[in-house]
PDB file of C-alpha atoms in Angstrom:
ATOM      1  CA  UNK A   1      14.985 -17.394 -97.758  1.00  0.00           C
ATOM      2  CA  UNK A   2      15.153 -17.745-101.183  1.00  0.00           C
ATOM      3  CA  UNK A   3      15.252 -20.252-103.778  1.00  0.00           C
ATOM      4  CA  UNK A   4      18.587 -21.130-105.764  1.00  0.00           C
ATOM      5  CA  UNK A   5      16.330 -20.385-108.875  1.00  0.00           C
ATOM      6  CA  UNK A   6      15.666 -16.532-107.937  1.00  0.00           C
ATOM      7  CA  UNK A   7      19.876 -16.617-107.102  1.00  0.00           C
ATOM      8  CA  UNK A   8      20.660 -17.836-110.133  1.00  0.00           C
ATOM      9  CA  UNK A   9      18.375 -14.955-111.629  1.00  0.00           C
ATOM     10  CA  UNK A  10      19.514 -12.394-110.065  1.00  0.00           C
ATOM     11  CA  UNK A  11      23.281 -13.273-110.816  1.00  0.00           C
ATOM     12  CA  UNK A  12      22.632 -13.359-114.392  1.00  0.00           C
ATOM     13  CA  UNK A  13      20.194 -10.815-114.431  1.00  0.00           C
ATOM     14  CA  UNK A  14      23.436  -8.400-113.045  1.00  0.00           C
ATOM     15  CA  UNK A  15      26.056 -10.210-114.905  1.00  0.00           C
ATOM     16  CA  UNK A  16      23.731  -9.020-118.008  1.00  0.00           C
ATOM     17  CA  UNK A  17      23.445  -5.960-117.087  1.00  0.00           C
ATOM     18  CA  UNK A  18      26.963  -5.175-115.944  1.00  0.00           C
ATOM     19  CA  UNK A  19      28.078  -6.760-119.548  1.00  0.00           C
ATOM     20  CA  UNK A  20      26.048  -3.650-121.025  1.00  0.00           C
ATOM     21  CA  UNK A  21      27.630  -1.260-118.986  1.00  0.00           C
ATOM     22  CA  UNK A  22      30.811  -0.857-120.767  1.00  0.00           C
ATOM     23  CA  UNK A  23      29.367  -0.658-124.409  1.00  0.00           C
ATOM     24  CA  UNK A  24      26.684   1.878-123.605  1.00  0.00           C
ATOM     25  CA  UNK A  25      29.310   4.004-121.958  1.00  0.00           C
ATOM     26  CA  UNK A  26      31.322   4.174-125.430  1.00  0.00           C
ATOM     27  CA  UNK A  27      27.875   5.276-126.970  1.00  0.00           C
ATOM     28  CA  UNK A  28      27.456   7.986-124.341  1.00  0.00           C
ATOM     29  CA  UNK A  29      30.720   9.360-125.080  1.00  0.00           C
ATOM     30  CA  UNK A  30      30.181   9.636-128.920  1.00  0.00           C
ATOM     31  CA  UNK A  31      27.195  10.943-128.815  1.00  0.00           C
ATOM     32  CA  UNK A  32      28.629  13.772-126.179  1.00  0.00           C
ATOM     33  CA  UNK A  33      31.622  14.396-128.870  1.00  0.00           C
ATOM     34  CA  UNK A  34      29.282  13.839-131.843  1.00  0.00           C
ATOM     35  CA  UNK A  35      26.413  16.673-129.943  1.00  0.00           C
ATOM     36  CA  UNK A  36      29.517  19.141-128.981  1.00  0.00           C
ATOM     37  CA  UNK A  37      31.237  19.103-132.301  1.00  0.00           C
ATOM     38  CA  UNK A  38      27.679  20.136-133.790  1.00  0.00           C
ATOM     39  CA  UNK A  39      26.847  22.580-131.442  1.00  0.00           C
ATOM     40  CA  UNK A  40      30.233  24.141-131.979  1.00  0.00           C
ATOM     41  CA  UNK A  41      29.898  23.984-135.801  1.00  0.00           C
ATOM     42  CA  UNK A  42      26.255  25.407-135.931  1.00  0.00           C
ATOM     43  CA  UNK A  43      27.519  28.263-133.852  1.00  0.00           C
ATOM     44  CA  UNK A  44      30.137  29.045-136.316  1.00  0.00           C
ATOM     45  CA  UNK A  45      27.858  28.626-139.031  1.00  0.00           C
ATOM     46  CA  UNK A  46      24.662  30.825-137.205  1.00  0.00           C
ATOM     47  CA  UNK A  47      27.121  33.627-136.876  1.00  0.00           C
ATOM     48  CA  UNK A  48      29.530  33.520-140.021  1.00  0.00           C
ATOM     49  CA  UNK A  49      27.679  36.776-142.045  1.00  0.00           C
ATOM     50  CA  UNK A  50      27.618  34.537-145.011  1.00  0.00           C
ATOM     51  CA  UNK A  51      25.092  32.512-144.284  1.00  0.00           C
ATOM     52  CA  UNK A  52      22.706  35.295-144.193  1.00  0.00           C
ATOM     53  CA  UNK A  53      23.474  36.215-148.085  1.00  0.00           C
ATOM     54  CA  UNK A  54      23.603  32.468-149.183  1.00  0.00           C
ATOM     55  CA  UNK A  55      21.260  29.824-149.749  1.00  0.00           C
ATOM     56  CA  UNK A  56      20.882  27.545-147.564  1.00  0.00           C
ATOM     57  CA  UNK A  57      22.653  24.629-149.210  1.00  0.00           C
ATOM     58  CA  UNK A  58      25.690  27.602-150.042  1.00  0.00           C
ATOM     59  CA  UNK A  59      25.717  27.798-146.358  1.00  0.00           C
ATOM     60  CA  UNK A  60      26.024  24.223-145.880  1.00  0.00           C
ATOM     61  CA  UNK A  61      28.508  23.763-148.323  1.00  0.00           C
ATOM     62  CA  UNK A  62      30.486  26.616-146.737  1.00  0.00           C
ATOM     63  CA  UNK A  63      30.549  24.866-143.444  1.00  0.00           C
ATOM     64  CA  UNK A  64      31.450  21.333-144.277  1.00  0.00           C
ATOM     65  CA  UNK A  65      32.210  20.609-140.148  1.00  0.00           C
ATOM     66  CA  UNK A  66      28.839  21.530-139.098  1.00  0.00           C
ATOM     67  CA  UNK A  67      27.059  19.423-141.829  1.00  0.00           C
ATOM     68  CA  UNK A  68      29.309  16.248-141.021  1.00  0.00           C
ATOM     69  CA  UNK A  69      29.073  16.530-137.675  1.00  0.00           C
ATOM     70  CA  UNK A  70      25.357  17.592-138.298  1.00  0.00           C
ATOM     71  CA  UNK A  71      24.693  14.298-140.582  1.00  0.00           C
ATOM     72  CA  UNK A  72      26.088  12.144-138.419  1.00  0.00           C
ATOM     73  CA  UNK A  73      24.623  12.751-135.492  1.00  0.00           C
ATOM     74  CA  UNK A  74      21.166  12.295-137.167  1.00  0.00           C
ATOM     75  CA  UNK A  75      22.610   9.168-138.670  1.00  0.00           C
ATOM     76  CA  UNK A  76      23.428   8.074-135.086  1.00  0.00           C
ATOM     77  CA  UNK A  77      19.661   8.240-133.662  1.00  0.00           C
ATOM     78  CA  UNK A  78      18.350   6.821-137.031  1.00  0.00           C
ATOM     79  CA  UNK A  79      20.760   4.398-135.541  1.00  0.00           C
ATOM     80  CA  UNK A  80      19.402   4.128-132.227  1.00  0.00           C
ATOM     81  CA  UNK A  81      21.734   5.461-130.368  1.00  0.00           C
ATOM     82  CA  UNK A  82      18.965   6.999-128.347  1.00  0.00           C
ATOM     83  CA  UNK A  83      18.375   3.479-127.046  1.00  0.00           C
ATOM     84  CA  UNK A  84      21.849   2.050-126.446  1.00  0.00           C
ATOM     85  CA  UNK A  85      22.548   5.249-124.393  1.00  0.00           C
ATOM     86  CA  UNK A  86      20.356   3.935-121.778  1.00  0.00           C
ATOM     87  CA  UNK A  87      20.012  -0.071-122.730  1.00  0.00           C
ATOM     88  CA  UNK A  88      20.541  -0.679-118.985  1.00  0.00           C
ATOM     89  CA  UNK A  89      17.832   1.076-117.677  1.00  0.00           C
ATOM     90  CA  UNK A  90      15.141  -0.700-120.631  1.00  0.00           C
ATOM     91  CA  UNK A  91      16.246  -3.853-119.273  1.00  0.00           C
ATOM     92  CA  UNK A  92      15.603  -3.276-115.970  1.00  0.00           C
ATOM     93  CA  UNK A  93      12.169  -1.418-116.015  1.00  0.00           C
ATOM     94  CA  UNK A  94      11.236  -4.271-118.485  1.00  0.00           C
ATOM     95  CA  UNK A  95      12.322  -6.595-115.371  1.00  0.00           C
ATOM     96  CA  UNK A  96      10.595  -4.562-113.018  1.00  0.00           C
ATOM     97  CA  UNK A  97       7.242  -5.049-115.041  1.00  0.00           C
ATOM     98  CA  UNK A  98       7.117  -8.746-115.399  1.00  0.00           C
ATOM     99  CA  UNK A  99       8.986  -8.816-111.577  1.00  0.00           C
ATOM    100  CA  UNK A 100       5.739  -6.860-110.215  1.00  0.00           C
ATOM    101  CA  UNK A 101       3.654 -10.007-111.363  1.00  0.00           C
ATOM    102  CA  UNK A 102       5.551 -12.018-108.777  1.00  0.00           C
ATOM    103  CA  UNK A 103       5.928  -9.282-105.835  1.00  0.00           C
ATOM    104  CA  UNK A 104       9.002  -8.838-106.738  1.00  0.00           C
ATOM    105  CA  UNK A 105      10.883  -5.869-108.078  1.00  0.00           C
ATOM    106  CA  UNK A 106      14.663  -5.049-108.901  1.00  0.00           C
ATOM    107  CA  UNK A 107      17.058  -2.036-108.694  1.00  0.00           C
ATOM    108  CA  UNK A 108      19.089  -0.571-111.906  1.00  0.00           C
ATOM    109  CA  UNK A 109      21.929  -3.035-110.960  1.00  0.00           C
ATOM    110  CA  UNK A 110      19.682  -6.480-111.270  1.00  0.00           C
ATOM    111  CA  UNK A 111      19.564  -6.846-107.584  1.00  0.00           C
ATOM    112  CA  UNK A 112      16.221  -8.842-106.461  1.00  0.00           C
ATOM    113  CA  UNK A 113      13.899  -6.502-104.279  1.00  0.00           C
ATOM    114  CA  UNK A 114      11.650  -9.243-102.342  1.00  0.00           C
ATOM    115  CA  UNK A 115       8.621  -7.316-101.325  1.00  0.00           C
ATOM    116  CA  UNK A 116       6.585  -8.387 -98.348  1.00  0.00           C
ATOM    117  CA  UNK A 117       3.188 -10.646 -99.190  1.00  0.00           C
ATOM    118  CA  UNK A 118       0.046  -8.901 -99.059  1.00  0.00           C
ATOM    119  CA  UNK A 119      -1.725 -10.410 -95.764  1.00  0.00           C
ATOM    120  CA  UNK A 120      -4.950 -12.258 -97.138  1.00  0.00           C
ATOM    121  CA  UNK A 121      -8.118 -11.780 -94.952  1.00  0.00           C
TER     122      UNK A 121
END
């Protein structure tokens, strides 16, 4: 059985994580759009024969889709969008590492895993 202290845990530990769910799906889908509308620009600008007789910065300037979309994506992990893409999962390994302490463990959800105690000798 367990306590009403590990139940109480375990619904808040979910209710957290299920709060986070919604936000870090709105950060997956910009950074999809933001990633697609820069590969699309860099493959107009890699084969527009311009940018071979350029400069670089000519090229740039030339292309002002692929160096928006190009900036802002790089402004976006500066960001750390890298992180909030997959804030769920942090929280629970983070869980799962101070859970192991207690011979306990938890899924991606927040569910409580109760593992069996080692048999002392």
């Amino acid at each position: 059985t367990s306590s009403p202290d590990l139940k109480a845990f375990e619904r808040r530990l979910t209710e957290y994580i299920a709060c986070l769910q919604p936000a870090t799906g709105r950060w997956r889908m910009i950074l999809i759009v933001v990633s697609v509308c820069t590969a699309t620009g860099a493959w107009n600008w890699l084969i527009d024969p311009e940018t071979q007789k350029v400069s670089f910065f000519t090229s740039l300037w030339n292309h002002p889709f692929f160096t928006i979309s190009c900036i802002t994506l790089i402004g976006l992990f500066f960001a750390g969008i890298h992180k909030r893409v997959v804030a769920p999962s942090i929280i629970a390994a983070r869980c799962r590492t101070v859970l192991a302490e207690y011979n306990m463990s938890c899924d991606d959800t927040g569910k409580l895993i109760l593992k069996p105690r080692p048999h002392v000798q």
